[in-house]
Coordinates of N, CA and C in Angstrom, one line a residue:
Chain A
Q1 N 148.4 18.4 128.0 CA 146.8 18.2 128.7 C 147.0 17.7 129.8
T2 N 146.6 17.9 131.2 CA 147.1 17.4 132.2 C 145.9 16.6 133.1
V3 N 146.0 15.7 133.1 CA 145.2 14.5 133.3 C 145.0 14.3 135.1
V4 N 144.0 14.2 135.5 CA 144.1 14.0 137.1 C 143.9 12.5 137.6
T5 N 144.9 11.8 137.8 CA 144.8 10.1 138.4 C 144.3 10.0 139.3
Q6 N 143.7 8.7 139.4 CA 143.2 8.1 140.5 C 143.3 6.6 140.5
E7 N 143.5 6.0 141.2 CA 143.5 4.4 141.3 C 142.0 4.0 140.7
P8 N 142.3 3.2 139.5 CA 141.0 2.7 139.0 C 139.9 1.9 139.9
S9 N 140.3 1.4 140.6 CA 139.7 0.2 141.5 C 140.8 -0.4 142.9
F10 N 140.1 -0.4 144.0 CA 140.6 -0.8 145.4 C 139.7 -1.5 145.9
S11 N 140.0 -2.4 147.0 CA 139.7 -3.5 147.5 C 139.9 -3.0 148.8
V12 N 139.1 -3.3 150.2 CA 139.3 -2.7 151.5 C 138.2 -4.1 151.9
S13 N 139.0 -4.8 153.3 CA 137.9 -5.5 154.0 C 137.0 -4.7 154.9
P14 N 135.8 -5.0 155.6 CA 135.1 -4.4 156.3 C 135.7 -4.3 157.7
G15 N 135.8 -3.0 158.1 CA 136.4 -2.7 159.2 C 138.0 -2.1 158.8
G16 N 138.6 -2.4 157.6 CA 139.7 -2.0 157.4 C 140.0 -0.4 156.8
T17 N 141.1 -0.1 156.5 CA 141.4 1.3 156.5 C 142.0 1.2 155.0
V18 N 141.6 2.3 154.4 CA 141.7 2.5 152.6 C 142.1 3.9 152.3
T19 N 143.2 4.3 151.7 CA 143.6 5.2 151.3 C 143.5 5.6 149.9
L20 N 142.7 6.6 149.0 CA 142.8 6.8 147.9 C 143.4 8.0 147.6
T21 N 144.1 7.5 146.4 CA 145.2 9.2 145.8 C 144.5 9.8 144.5
C22 N 144.8 11.1 144.8 CA 144.7 11.7 143.7 C 146.0 12.8 143.0
G23 N 146.3 12.4 142.0 CA 147.4 12.8 141.6 C 147.3 13.5 140.0
L24 N 148.7 14.1 139.9 CA 148.3 15.2 138.2 C 149.4 14.2 137.6
S25 N 149.0 14.3 136.1 CA 150.0 13.5 135.3 C 151.4 14.0 135.3
S26 N 150.9 15.4 135.1 CA 152.6 16.5 134.9 C 152.1 17.4 136.3
G27 N 153.4 17.5 137.1 CA 153.2 18.0 138.1 C 152.4 17.6 139.7
S28 N 152.5 18.7 140.8 CA 152.2 18.1 142.0 C 150.8 18.6 142.4
V29 N 149.8 17.9 143.0 CA 148.2 18.4 143.6 C 149.0 19.2 144.9
S30 N 148.5 20.6 145.2 CA 148.8 20.9 146.3 C 147.4 21.5 147.1
T31 N 147.6 22.2 147.8 CA 146.7 22.6 148.8 C 146.1 23.9 148.0
S32 N 146.9 24.7 146.9 CA 146.1 25.6 146.4 C 145.2 25.0 145.2
S33 N 145.0 23.8 145.3 CA 144.2 23.3 144.2 C 143.1 22.8 144.9
Y34 N 142.5 23.3 146.0 CA 141.4 23.0 146.5 C 141.0 21.7 146.6
P35 N 141.6 20.3 146.9 CA 141.4 19.2 146.4 C 139.7 18.9 147.1
S36 N 138.9 18.5 146.6 CA 137.5 17.9 146.9 C 137.6 16.7 146.5
W37 N 136.3 15.7 147.5 CA 136.4 14.1 147.2 C 135.0 14.2 147.3
Y38 N 134.1 13.2 146.2 CA 132.6 12.9 145.8 C 133.0 11.5 145.9
Q39 N 131.6 11.1 146.6 CA 131.1 9.8 146.7 C 130.0 9.4 145.8
Q40 N 129.7 8.3 145.1 CA 128.7 8.3 144.0 C 128.3 6.7 144.0
T41 N 127.5 6.3 144.2 CA 126.8 5.0 144.2 C 125.9 5.0 142.6
P42 N 126.0 3.8 142.2 CA 125.1 3.6 140.5 C 123.5 4.2 140.5
G43 N 123.3 5.1 139.8 CA 122.1 5.6 139.8 C 122.0 6.5 140.6
Q44 N 122.8 7.2 141.2 CA 122.7 8.5 142.1 C 123.6 9.7 141.9
P45 N 123.2 10.9 142.4 CA 123.9 11.8 141.9 C 125.1 11.8 142.9
P46 N 126.3 12.6 142.3 CA 127.5 12.9 143.9 C 127.1 13.3 144.8
R47 N 127.6 12.7 146.0 CA 127.5 13.3 147.5 C 128.8 13.9 147.4
T48 N 129.0 15.2 147.8 CA 129.8 16.0 148.4 C 130.7 15.4 149.8
L49 N 131.9 14.9 150.2 CA 132.6 14.2 151.2 C 133.8 15.3 152.0
I50 N 134.3 15.7 151.2 CA 135.5 16.4 151.6 C 136.0 17.8 150.7
Y51 N 136.1 18.9 150.9 CA 136.5 20.1 150.5 C 137.7 20.8 151.2
N52 N 138.3 21.3 150.2 CA 139.4 22.2 150.6 C 140.8 21.2 151.4
T53 N 140.7 20.2 150.6 CA 141.9 19.4 151.2 C 141.2 18.2 152.0
N54 N 140.7 18.8 153.5 CA 140.9 17.6 154.8 C 139.3 18.5 155.6
N55 N 138.3 19.1 154.6 CA 137.1 19.5 155.4 C 136.0 18.5 155.0
R56 N 136.0 17.8 156.1 CA 134.3 17.1 156.0 C 132.8 18.1 155.4
S57 N 132.3 17.5 154.7 CA 131.2 18.1 154.3 C 129.9 18.0 155.3
S58 N 129.2 18.6 155.6 CA 128.0 18.3 156.4 C 127.7 17.1 156.4
G59 N 127.4 15.9 157.5 CA 127.0 14.9 157.5 C 127.9 13.8 157.4
V60 N 128.9 14.1 157.3 CA 129.8 13.2 156.7 C 130.4 12.6 158.0
P61 N 130.1 11.1 157.9 CA 130.6 10.5 159.1 C 132.4 10.8 159.1
D62 N 133.0 10.7 160.4 CA 134.0 11.0 160.7 C 135.2 10.0 160.1
R63 N 134.8 8.8 159.6 CA 135.5 8.0 159.5 C 136.5 8.2 158.0
F64 N 135.6 9.5 157.4 CA 136.3 9.9 156.1 C 137.2 11.1 156.2
S65 N 138.4 11.0 155.7 CA 139.0 12.0 156.3 C 140.2 12.3 154.6
G66 N 140.6 13.7 154.7 CA 141.3 14.0 153.7 C 142.6 14.7 154.2
S67 N 143.4 14.6 153.2 CA 144.6 14.7 153.5 C 145.9 15.2 152.4
M68 N 146.9 15.6 152.4 CA 148.1 15.8 151.6 C 148.7 14.7 151.6
L69 N 149.1 14.0 150.7 CA 150.3 12.9 150.8 C 151.5 13.2 150.0
G70 N 152.4 13.7 150.1 CA 153.5 14.3 149.1 C 153.0 15.4 147.9
N71 N 153.0 14.7 147.0 CA 152.3 15.3 145.5 C 151.2 15.2 145.1
K72 N 150.0 14.1 146.2 CA 148.9 14.1 145.8 C 148.1 14.0 147.1
A73 N 146.6 14.6 146.6 CA 145.6 14.7 147.8 C 145.3 13.2 148.0
G74 N 144.5 12.7 149.3 CA 144.2 11.3 149.7 C 143.1 11.8 150.3
L75 N 142.4 10.6 150.2 CA 141.0 10.4 150.9 C 141.3 8.9 151.7
T76 N 140.9 8.6 152.8 CA 141.2 7.9 153.7 C 139.9 7.4 154.3
I77 N 139.4 5.9 154.3 CA 138.2 5.9 155.2 C 138.7 4.8 155.9
T78 N 138.3 5.2 157.2 CA 138.9 4.4 158.5 C 138.0 3.3 158.9
G79 N 138.0 2.5 159.1 CA 136.7 1.4 159.8 C 135.7 1.2 158.4
A80 N 136.1 0.6 157.4 CA 135.2 0.8 156.1 C 134.2 -0.2 156.3
Q81 N 133.1 0.6 156.0 CA 131.3 -0.2 156.0 C 131.1 -0.7 154.7
A82 N 130.3 -1.4 154.8 CA 129.7 -2.4 153.6 C 129.3 -1.2 152.6
D83 N 128.4 -0.2 153.1 CA 128.0 0.8 152.0 C 128.8 2.0 151.6
D84 N 130.2 1.7 152.3 CA 131.4 2.9 151.6 C 131.5 2.1 150.1
E85 N 130.8 0.9 149.8 CA 131.1 0.4 148.5 C 130.7 1.4 147.3
S86 N 131.2 2.2 146.9 CA 130.9 3.6 145.6 C 132.0 4.0 144.8
D87 N 131.8 4.7 143.8 CA 132.9 5.7 143.2 C 133.2 6.4 143.8
Y88 N 134.3 7.0 144.0 CA 135.0 8.1 144.7 C 136.0 9.0 143.5
Y89 N 135.4 10.3 143.3 CA 135.8 11.3 142.7 C 136.6 12.4 143.2
C90 N 137.7 12.4 142.7 CA 138.4 13.8 143.2 C 138.4 15.0 142.3
G91 N 138.4 16.1 142.8 CA 138.0 17.4 141.8 C 139.4 18.2 142.5
L92 N 139.6 18.9 141.5 CA 140.9 20.0 141.9 C 140.5 21.1 141.0
Y93 N 140.7 22.3 141.5 CA 140.6 23.5 140.5 C 141.9 23.7 140.0
M94 N 141.7 23.9 139.1 CA 142.9 24.1 137.8 C 143.3 25.6 137.7
G95 N 142.4 26.8 138.2 CA 142.9 27.9 137.9 C 142.1 28.5 136.7
S96 N 142.0 30.0 136.7 CA 141.1 30.6 135.6 C 139.8 29.7 135.2
G97 N 139.2 29.8 136.7 CA 137.9 29.1 136.6 C 137.6 28.0 135.9
I98 N 138.6 27.0 136.0 CA 138.8 25.9 135.1 C 138.8 24.7 136.6
W99 N 138.0 23.7 136.4 CA 137.9 22.5 137.3 C 138.2 21.0 136.2
V100 N 138.6 20.3 137.3 CA 138.8 18.8 136.3 C 138.6 17.8 137.4
F101 N 138.1 16.6 137.1 CA 137.7 15.8 138.0 C 138.5 14.3 137.3
G102 N 139.3 13.8 138.4 CA 139.9 12.5 138.2 C 139.3 11.6 137.4
G103 N 139.2 10.4 137.0 CA 138.6 9.2 136.5 C 137.9 8.6 137.5
G104 N 137.9 8.5 138.6 CA 137.4 8.0 139.9 C 138.2 6.8 140.2
T105 N 137.6 6.4 141.5 CA 138.0 5.2 141.9 C 136.7 4.1 142.5
K106 N 136.8 2.9 141.7 CA 135.5 1.8 142.3 C 136.2 1.5 143.3
L107 N 135.8 1.4 144.4 CA 136.0 1.0 145.9 C 135.0 -0.2 146.4
T108 N 135.8 -1.6 146.3 CA 134.9 -2.8 146.7 C 135.3 -3.0 148.2
V109 N 134.4 -3.3 149.1 CA 134.1 -3.5 150.5 C 133.9 -5.2 150.3
L110 N 135.2 -6.0 150.7 CA 134.7 -7.4 151.1 C 135.9 -8.2 151.6
Chain B
Q1 N 115.4 23.3 152.7 CA 116.5 22.4 152.0 C 116.9 22.9 150.4
V2 N 118.3 22.5 150.4 CA 118.8 23.3 149.2 C 118.2 21.8 148.2
Q3 N 117.9 22.6 147.1 CA 116.9 21.7 145.8 C 117.5 21.9 144.8
L4 N 117.8 21.1 143.9 CA 118.7 21.4 142.3 C 117.8 20.2 141.6
V5 N 117.0 21.0 140.7 CA 116.0 20.0 139.5 C 116.7 20.5 138.5
E6 N 117.1 19.3 138.0 CA 117.2 19.8 136.1 C 116.2 19.1 135.1
S7 N 115.9 19.5 134.1 CA 114.7 19.2 133.2 C 115.3 19.8 132.0
G8 N 114.8 19.2 131.1 CA 115.2 19.6 129.3 C 115.6 18.4 128.7
G9 N 115.9 17.4 129.3 CA 116.8 16.4 128.6 C 116.1 15.8 127.4
G10 N 116.7 14.6 126.9 CA 115.9 13.8 126.0 C 116.9 13.3 124.5
V11 N 116.2 13.1 123.6 CA 117.2 12.6 122.5 C 117.2 13.3 121.5
V12 N 118.1 13.7 121.0 CA 118.4 15.1 119.8 C 119.7 14.3 118.7
Q13 N 119.3 14.7 117.7 CA 119.9 14.1 116.6 C 121.4 14.7 116.5
P14 N 122.3 14.1 116.0 CA 123.5 14.6 116.2 C 123.3 15.8 114.9
G15 N 124.2 17.0 115.9 CA 124.3 18.6 115.1 C 123.1 19.6 115.6
G16 N 122.3 18.6 116.5 CA 121.0 19.3 116.9 C 121.4 20.4 118.5
S17 N 120.4 20.8 118.7 CA 120.3 21.6 120.1 C 119.6 21.3 120.8
L18 N 119.7 21.4 121.9 CA 119.1 21.5 123.0 C 119.3 22.5 124.2
R19 N 118.6 22.8 125.0 CA 118.8 23.8 126.5 C 118.1 22.7 127.3
L20 N 119.2 22.6 128.8 CA 118.7 22.4 130.0 C 118.4 23.3 130.9
S21 N 117.7 23.1 131.6 CA 117.6 24.0 133.1 C 117.4 23.4 134.6
C22 N 118.0 24.1 135.3 CA 118.1 23.7 136.5 C 117.3 24.7 137.5
A23 N 116.3 24.4 138.0 CA 115.5 25.2 139.0 C 116.0 24.5 140.2
A24 N 116.6 26.1 141.2 CA 117.1 26.2 142.2 C 116.1 26.1 143.7
S25 N 115.9 26.0 144.4 CA 115.7 26.7 145.8 C 116.0 26.1 147.1
G26 N 115.5 27.0 148.2 CA 116.4 26.5 149.3 C 117.4 27.4 149.9
F27 N 118.0 28.2 148.7 CA 119.0 28.8 149.0 C 119.0 30.4 148.2
T28 N 119.8 31.3 148.5 CA 119.6 32.8 147.9 C 120.6 32.5 146.6
F29 N 119.8 31.8 145.1 CA 120.5 31.5 144.3 C 121.3 32.9 143.6
S30 N 121.3 34.2 143.9 CA 121.6 35.0 143.3 C 123.1 35.3 144.0
S31 N 123.2 34.7 145.1 CA 124.6 34.8 146.0 C 125.5 33.7 145.5
Y32 N 125.4 32.7 144.4 CA 126.0 31.4 144.4 C 126.4 31.1 142.8
G33 N 127.5 30.8 142.9 CA 128.0 30.5 141.2 C 127.3 28.9 140.9
M34 N 127.4 28.7 139.7 CA 127.3 27.4 139.7 C 127.6 26.7 138.8
H35 N 127.5 25.1 138.6 CA 128.4 24.2 137.6 C 127.5 23.6 136.7
W36 N 127.8 23.2 135.6 CA 127.3 22.0 134.8 C 128.5 21.0 134.7
V37 N 128.0 19.8 135.3 CA 128.9 18.4 135.4 C 128.1 17.1 134.4
R38 N 128.9 16.5 133.9 CA 128.4 15.8 133.0 C 128.7 14.4 133.2
Q39 N 128.1 13.0 133.1 CA 128.4 11.8 133.3 C 128.4 10.5 132.0
A40 N 129.0 10.2 130.9 CA 128.6 9.7 129.9 C 128.2 8.3 130.8
P41 N 127.7 7.4 130.1 CA 127.1 6.4 130.6 C 128.4 5.3 130.8
G42 N 128.6 4.5 132.2 CA 129.2 4.1 132.5 C 130.7 4.8 132.7
K43 N 131.2 6.1 132.6 CA 132.0 7.1 132.5 C 132.4 7.5 134.2
G44 N 133.4 8.5 134.0 CA 133.4 9.0 135.4 C 133.0 10.8 134.9
L45 N 133.0 11.4 136.0 CA 132.7 12.7 135.8 C 133.5 13.7 135.2
E46 N 132.5 14.6 134.2 CA 133.5 15.5 133.7 C 132.9 17.0 133.6
W47 N 133.6 17.9 134.7 CA 133.3 19.4 134.4 C 132.7 19.8 133.5
V48 N 132.1 20.8 133.2 CA 131.3 21.5 131.9 C 131.6 22.5 132.0
A49 N 130.7 23.1 132.9 CA 131.1 24.9 132.7 C 130.7 25.2 134.1
Y50 N 130.9 26.9 134.3 CA 130.9 27.5 135.9 C 130.7 28.7 135.4
I51 N 129.6 29.2 136.0 CA 128.9 30.8 136.1 C 129.2 31.4 137.4
Q52 N 129.6 33.0 137.3 CA 129.5 33.1 138.7 C 128.2 33.6 138.8
F53 N 128.3 33.7 140.0 CA 126.8 34.2 141.1 C 126.3 35.3 140.1
D54 N 126.7 36.1 139.7 CA 126.1 37.3 139.0 C 126.1 37.0 137.5
G55 N 126.5 36.3 136.8 CA 126.5 36.0 135.7 C 127.4 36.6 135.0
T56 N 128.5 37.0 135.4 CA 129.3 38.3 135.2 C 130.1 37.3 134.2
N57 N 131.1 36.1 134.5 CA 131.6 35.4 133.8 C 131.2 33.9 133.4
Q58 N 132.1 33.5 132.6 CA 131.6 32.0 132.3 C 133.0 31.3 131.8
Y59 N 132.8 30.2 132.4 CA 134.3 29.2 132.2 C 133.5 27.7 131.7
Y60 N 134.5 27.3 130.6 CA 134.0 26.0 130.2 C 135.3 25.1 129.3
A61 N 135.3 23.8 129.6 CA 135.7 23.2 129.4 C 135.9 22.8 127.8
D62 N 137.4 22.8 127.5 CA 137.7 22.5 126.2 C 136.9 22.2 125.5
S63 N 136.4 20.6 126.0 CA 135.4 19.9 124.8 C 134.4 20.3 124.7
V64 N 133.6 21.5 125.2 CA 132.4 21.8 125.0 C 132.4 23.7 124.4
K65 N 133.6 24.1 124.9 CA 133.9 25.5 124.5 C 133.5 26.1 122.8
G66 N 132.6 27.1 122.6 CA 132.2 27.5 121.6 C 131.2 26.6 121.0
R67 N 130.5 25.4 121.8 CA 129.2 24.9 121.6 C 128.2 25.0 122.6
F68 N 128.5 24.9 123.8 CA 127.6 25.2 124.6 C 128.0 26.2 125.5
T69 N 126.6 27.0 125.8 CA 126.5 28.2 126.9 C 125.9 28.1 128.0
I70 N 126.4 28.3 129.3 CA 125.9 28.6 130.3 C 125.1 29.8 130.7
S71 N 124.1 29.9 131.2 CA 123.6 31.3 131.6 C 122.5 31.2 133.0
R72 N 122.2 32.3 133.4 CA 121.6 32.2 134.4 C 120.6 33.2 134.5
D73 N 119.4 33.1 135.0 CA 118.3 34.0 135.4 C 117.8 34.2 136.9
N74 N 118.6 34.7 137.4 CA 118.8 35.0 139.0 C 117.1 35.2 139.3
S75 N 116.3 36.3 138.7 CA 114.9 36.4 138.9 C 114.1 35.2 139.1
K76 N 114.5 34.2 138.1 CA 113.6 33.1 138.3 C 114.5 31.9 138.8
N77 N 115.5 32.1 139.5 CA 116.3 31.0 140.3 C 116.7 29.7 139.4
T78 N 117.3 29.9 138.4 CA 117.1 29.1 137.2 C 118.7 29.1 136.6
L79 N 119.0 28.1 136.4 CA 120.4 27.9 135.7 C 120.0 27.3 134.3
Y80 N 121.0 27.7 133.1 CA 120.7 26.8 131.7 C 122.1 26.6 131.2
V81 N 121.8 25.7 130.5 CA 122.9 25.6 129.6 C 122.5 25.0 128.1
Q82 N 123.1 25.8 127.3 CA 122.3 25.5 126.0 C 123.5 25.1 124.9
M83 N 123.2 23.9 124.9 CA 123.9 22.9 124.2 C 123.6 22.8 122.6
N84 N 124.9 23.5 121.5 CA 124.7 23.3 120.1 C 125.5 22.6 119.6
S85 N 125.2 22.1 118.5 CA 126.4 21.2 117.7 C 126.4 20.0 118.5
L86 N 125.5 19.2 118.5 CA 125.5 18.2 119.4 C 126.5 17.2 119.0
R87 N 127.1 16.2 119.7 CA 127.9 14.9 119.0 C 127.3 14.2 119.7
A88 N 127.8 12.7 119.3 CA 127.7 11.2 120.2 C 128.1 11.4 121.4
E89 N 129.4 11.9 121.4 CA 130.0 11.5 122.8 C 129.8 12.9 123.7
D90 N 128.3 13.7 123.3 CA 128.0 14.7 124.5 C 126.8 13.9 125.2
T91 N 126.3 12.8 124.5 CA 125.5 11.7 125.6 C 125.9 11.5 127.0
A92 N 125.3 12.0 127.6 CA 125.6 12.0 129.2 C 124.5 12.4 130.3
V93 N 124.4 12.3 131.5 CA 123.5 12.6 132.4 C 124.3 13.8 132.8
Y94 N 123.1 14.9 132.7 CA 123.9 16.2 133.0 C 123.4 16.5 134.4
Y95 N 124.9 17.0 135.3 CA 124.1 17.4 136.6 C 124.5 18.9 136.7
C96 N 123.7 19.6 137.3 CA 124.0 21.2 137.9 C 124.4 20.9 139.4
A97 N 125.2 21.7 140.0 CA 125.9 22.1 141.3 C 125.8 23.1 141.8
R98 N 125.7 23.3 143.0 CA 126.4 24.8 143.3 C 127.8 24.8 143.9
H99 N 128.2 26.3 143.6 CA 129.5 26.4 143.7 C 129.8 27.3 145.2
R100 N 130.7 26.6 145.8 CA 130.4 27.2 147.5 C 132.2 27.8 147.3
G101 N 132.0 29.3 147.1 CA 132.8 30.2 146.4 C 134.1 30.0 147.2
S102 N 134.3 30.3 148.8 CA 135.5 30.3 149.2 C 136.5 29.1 149.1
K103 N 135.6 28.2 149.0 CA 136.6 26.8 149.5 C 136.5 26.2 148.0
L104 N 135.8 26.7 146.9 CA 136.1 26.2 145.7 C 135.7 24.7 145.5
Y105 N 134.4 24.6 145.7 CA 134.2 23.6 145.5 C 132.7 23.2 145.3
L106 N 132.0 22.1 144.9 CA 130.6 22.0 144.4 C 130.3 21.1 145.7
D107 N 129.2 21.9 146.2 CA 128.4 21.2 147.4 C 127.7 20.5 147.0
Y108 N 126.3 21.2 146.6 CA 124.9 20.5 146.4 C 125.0 20.2 144.9
W109 N 124.1 18.9 144.5 CA 124.1 18.2 143.6 C 122.6 18.1 143.1
G110 N 122.1 18.6 141.5 CA 120.8 17.9 141.2 C 120.8 16.2 140.7
Q111 N 119.6 15.8 140.6 CA 119.5 14.4 140.4 C 120.0 14.1 139.0
G112 N 120.1 14.9 138.0 CA 120.5 14.9 136.6 C 119.7 14.7 135.6
A113 N 120.0 15.4 134.4 CA 119.2 15.1 133.2 C 119.8 14.5 132.4
L114 N 119.3 13.1 132.0 CA 120.0 12.8 130.3 C 119.6 13.3 129.1
V115 N 120.7 13.3 128.5 CA 120.7 14.0 127.1 C 121.2 12.9 126.3
T116 N 120.7 12.3 125.2 CA 121.2 11.4 124.2 C 121.3 12.0 123.0
V117 N 122.6 11.7 122.5 CA 122.8 12.3 120.9 C 122.5 11.1 120.0
S118 N 121.6 10.9 119.0 CA 121.7 9.8 118.5 C 120.9 10.0 117.0
S119 N 121.3 9.5 116.1 CA 120.3 9.5 115.2 C 119.3 8.5 114.8

């Protein structure tokens, strides 16, 4: 069973830059997995940030960007702000109508 | 604006059944595929099921296959999930989400409905 891997936690200083990654326990993430990224704060539903690797969803600030980093997908936050402190999940399309989410990264801004 | 409102959550005994609904508004429901995604307390997101815009095809995570059934009524702008043979590990907040077809992602999410499986 393929598992989508994410860093369990990450820390960034206010104004700093951080890149979160999304990989596969076996194999590589590619653009044909249509990587997407979701932000979630406690008690709230997820909010869609990035779709199709590097496209920002409507209303998402341009400090959020997506990319491919070798065999992984990446989410970069440039100029981190206090309210970026959230859980971040990547989602991958595995084919045959199946989607999978990563375990999430808890981002701390301090 | 797009709105998705889940209902039908509650407490159910192990082995029991429950049906969740998701009422959609603010968009042409019959033109979009829909997903159910769940989140166990303190855990991450888990994709549960997907149904195509016209209900023709349904897809399921292995963890719920054979126990859960996703369906929709386009005349009522409503998505459903029928959950049978419920287990303690099915305890979670269940979100419905709209599928964005050509880009293969979930673009709008409901607020969620809590399902607790406990005796």
